[in-house]
């Protein structure tokens, strides 16, 4: 719909947290965009403080997303192979061996 996540919450409902955030990836003509909706009780935070926290969260998420484009990003973990009893060190050894084969 056209309403942001949480946009239809009753404004008189007591806050469970000092700052509540909802995030969603929205498809736009220019590609996907991360949308963040914040809510907070005015007695706990002013708008500037809430926006600063929200922007910091977006910056961290953007940094994580940018990291995934790097050559050293990624890799597998034991949870990627639920049918095998592999330790992280064994997976890293296998990946290193495969990287040597590609060189």
PDB file of C-alpha atoms in Angstrom:
ATOM      1  CA  UNK A   1       0.000   0.000   0.000  1.00  0.00           C
ATOM      2  CA  UNK A   2       0.868   3.655   0.211  1.00  0.00           C
ATOM      3  CA  UNK A   3       1.230   3.703   4.004  1.00  0.00           C
ATOM      4  CA  UNK A   4       4.654   3.096   5.517  1.00  0.00           C
ATOM      5  CA  UNK A   5       5.096   0.205   7.900  1.00  0.00           C
ATOM      6  CA  UNK A   6       3.518   1.186  11.183  1.00  0.00           C
ATOM      7  CA  UNK A   7       1.992   4.256   9.585  1.00  0.00           C
ATOM      8  CA  UNK A   8      -1.477   3.198  10.668  1.00  0.00           C
ATOM      9  CA  UNK A   9      -0.646   2.723  14.371  1.00  0.00           C
ATOM     10  CA  UNK A  10      -2.807   4.614  16.840  1.00  0.00           C
ATOM     11  CA  UNK A  11      -0.913   7.736  17.932  1.00  0.00           C
ATOM     12  CA  UNK A  12      -2.376   7.416  21.468  1.00  0.00           C
ATOM     13  CA  UNK A  13      -1.034   3.880  21.978  1.00  0.00           C
ATOM     14  CA  UNK A  14       1.726   3.777  24.634  1.00  0.00           C
ATOM     15  CA  UNK A  15       5.232   3.208  23.307  1.00  0.00           C
ATOM     16  CA  UNK A  16       6.890  -0.116  24.048  1.00  0.00           C
ATOM     17  CA  UNK A  17      10.365   1.230  23.213  1.00  0.00           C
ATOM     18  CA  UNK A  18      12.039   4.629  23.236  1.00  0.00           C
ATOM     19  CA  UNK A  19      12.562   4.403  19.492  1.00  0.00           C
ATOM     20  CA  UNK A  20      10.742   1.994  17.232  1.00  0.00           C
ATOM     21  CA  UNK A  21      11.891   1.424  13.674  1.00  0.00           C
ATOM     22  CA  UNK A  22      10.398  -0.399  10.738  1.00  0.00           C
ATOM     23  CA  UNK A  23      12.384  -1.006   7.580  1.00  0.00           C
ATOM     24  CA  UNK A  24      11.459  -2.279   4.164  1.00  0.00           C
ATOM     25  CA  UNK A  25      13.077  -2.420   0.767  1.00  0.00           C
ATOM     26  CA  UNK A  26      10.906  -0.538  -1.706  1.00  0.00           C
ATOM     27  CA  UNK A  27      11.236  -1.149  -5.448  1.00  0.00           C
ATOM     28  CA  UNK A  28      11.487   2.124  -7.349  1.00  0.00           C
ATOM     29  CA  UNK A  29      12.136   2.915 -11.036  1.00  0.00           C
ATOM     30  CA  UNK A  30      15.757   3.634 -10.017  1.00  0.00           C
ATOM     31  CA  UNK A  31      16.146   0.317  -8.184  1.00  0.00           C
ATOM     32  CA  UNK A  32      15.525  -0.860  -4.636  1.00  0.00           C
ATOM     33  CA  UNK A  33      15.610   1.709  -1.832  1.00  0.00           C
ATOM     34  CA  UNK A  34      15.692   1.062   1.899  1.00  0.00           C
ATOM     35  CA  UNK A  35      12.758   2.823   3.575  1.00  0.00           C
ATOM     36  CA  UNK A  36      12.871   3.479   7.314  1.00  0.00           C
ATOM     37  CA  UNK A  37       9.901   4.517   9.450  1.00  0.00           C
ATOM     38  CA  UNK A  38      10.572   5.761  12.997  1.00  0.00           C
ATOM     39  CA  UNK A  39       8.243   6.428  15.891  1.00  0.00           C
ATOM     40  CA  UNK A  40       9.011   7.641  19.403  1.00  0.00           C
ATOM     41  CA  UNK A  41       7.348   9.300  22.366  1.00  0.00           C
ATOM     42  CA  UNK A  42       8.019  13.037  22.351  1.00  0.00           C
ATOM     43  CA  UNK A  43       8.720  12.911  26.084  1.00  0.00           C
ATOM     44  CA  UNK A  44      11.634  10.529  25.508  1.00  0.00           C
ATOM     45  CA  UNK A  45      13.284  11.900  22.348  1.00  0.00           C
ATOM     46  CA  UNK A  46      13.072  15.049  20.313  1.00  0.00           C
ATOM     47  CA  UNK A  47      12.818  14.826  16.540  1.00  0.00           C
ATOM     48  CA  UNK A  48      16.481  15.685  15.948  1.00  0.00           C
ATOM     49  CA  UNK A  49      17.706  12.909  18.276  1.00  0.00           C
ATOM     50  CA  UNK A  50      15.386  10.340  16.706  1.00  0.00           C
ATOM     51  CA  UNK A  51      16.438  11.353  13.199  1.00  0.00           C
ATOM     52  CA  UNK A  52      20.125  11.176  14.191  1.00  0.00           C
ATOM     53  CA  UNK A  53      19.624   7.618  15.483  1.00  0.00           C
ATOM     54  CA  UNK A  54      17.694   6.653  12.365  1.00  0.00           C
ATOM     55  CA  UNK A  55      20.355   8.108  10.082  1.00  0.00           C
ATOM     56  CA  UNK A  56      23.088   6.280  12.006  1.00  0.00           C
ATOM     57  CA  UNK A  57      21.181   3.013  11.515  1.00  0.00           C
ATOM     58  CA  UNK A  58      20.782   3.693   7.783  1.00  0.00           C
ATOM     59  CA  UNK A  59      24.506   4.501   7.536  1.00  0.00           C
ATOM     60  CA  UNK A  60      25.420   1.185   9.190  1.00  0.00           C
ATOM     61  CA  UNK A  61      23.043  -0.778   6.953  1.00  0.00           C
ATOM     62  CA  UNK A  62      24.418   1.032   3.900  1.00  0.00           C
ATOM     63  CA  UNK A  63      27.957   0.145   4.962  1.00  0.00           C
ATOM     64  CA  UNK A  64      27.002  -3.502   5.337  1.00  0.00           C
ATOM     65  CA  UNK A  65      25.366  -3.501   1.918  1.00  0.00           C
ATOM     66  CA  UNK A  66      28.439  -1.860   0.353  1.00  0.00           C
ATOM     67  CA  UNK A  67      30.680  -4.449   2.031  1.00  0.00           C
ATOM     68  CA  UNK A  68      28.917  -7.260   0.172  1.00  0.00           C
ATOM     69  CA  UNK A  69      30.315  -5.901  -3.108  1.00  0.00           C
ATOM     70  CA  UNK A  70      33.907  -6.323  -1.901  1.00  0.00           C
ATOM     71  CA  UNK A  71      36.091  -9.241  -2.971  1.00  0.00           C
ATOM     72  CA  UNK A  72      36.594 -10.440   0.617  1.00  0.00           C
ATOM     73  CA  UNK A  73      32.911 -10.400   1.496  1.00  0.00           C
ATOM     74  CA  UNK A  74      30.799 -13.452   1.938  1.00  0.00           C
ATOM     75  CA  UNK A  75      31.912 -16.974   2.416  1.00  0.00           C
ATOM     76  CA  UNK A  76      30.070 -19.901   3.838  1.00  0.00           C
ATOM     77  CA  UNK A  77      29.238 -20.906   7.402  1.00  0.00           C
ATOM     78  CA  UNK A  78      28.283 -24.301   8.866  1.00  0.00           C
ATOM     79  CA  UNK A  79      24.596 -23.356   8.611  1.00  0.00           C
ATOM     80  CA  UNK A  80      24.970 -23.308   4.809  1.00  0.00           C
ATOM     81  CA  UNK A  81      25.571 -27.078   4.928  1.00  0.00           C
ATOM     82  CA  UNK A  82      22.967 -28.513   7.308  1.00  0.00           C
ATOM     83  CA  UNK A  83      23.499 -32.098   6.120  1.00  0.00           C
ATOM     84  CA  UNK A  84      27.233 -32.042   6.918  1.00  0.00           C
ATOM     85  CA  UNK A  85      29.026 -31.740  10.232  1.00  0.00           C
ATOM     86  CA  UNK A  86      31.597 -29.150   9.158  1.00  0.00           C
ATOM     87  CA  UNK A  87      33.436 -26.707  11.398  1.00  0.00           C
ATOM     88  CA  UNK A  88      34.086 -23.165  10.169  1.00  0.00           C
ATOM     89  CA  UNK A  89      37.791 -23.952   9.886  1.00  0.00           C
ATOM     90  CA  UNK A  90      37.046 -26.902   7.594  1.00  0.00           C
ATOM     91  CA  UNK A  91      34.863 -24.757   5.351  1.00  0.00           C
ATOM     92  CA  UNK A  92      37.567 -22.095   5.129  1.00  0.00           C
ATOM     93  CA  UNK A  93      40.116 -24.784   4.238  1.00  0.00           C
ATOM     94  CA  UNK A  94      37.868 -26.091   1.450  1.00  0.00           C
ATOM     95  CA  UNK A  95      37.257 -22.580   0.120  1.00  0.00           C
ATOM     96  CA  UNK A  96      40.990 -21.822   0.145  1.00  0.00           C
ATOM     97  CA  UNK A  97      41.644 -25.032  -1.794  1.00  0.00           C
ATOM     98  CA  UNK A  98      39.031 -24.110  -4.379  1.00  0.00           C
ATOM     99  CA  UNK A  99      40.498 -20.612  -4.706  1.00  0.00           C
ATOM    100  CA  UNK A 100      43.936 -22.152  -5.384  1.00  0.00           C
ATOM    101  CA  UNK A 101      42.412 -24.304  -8.145  1.00  0.00           C
ATOM    102  CA  UNK A 102      40.975 -21.201  -9.859  1.00  0.00           C
ATOM    103  CA  UNK A 103      44.273 -19.308  -9.854  1.00  0.00           C
TER     104      UNK A 103
END
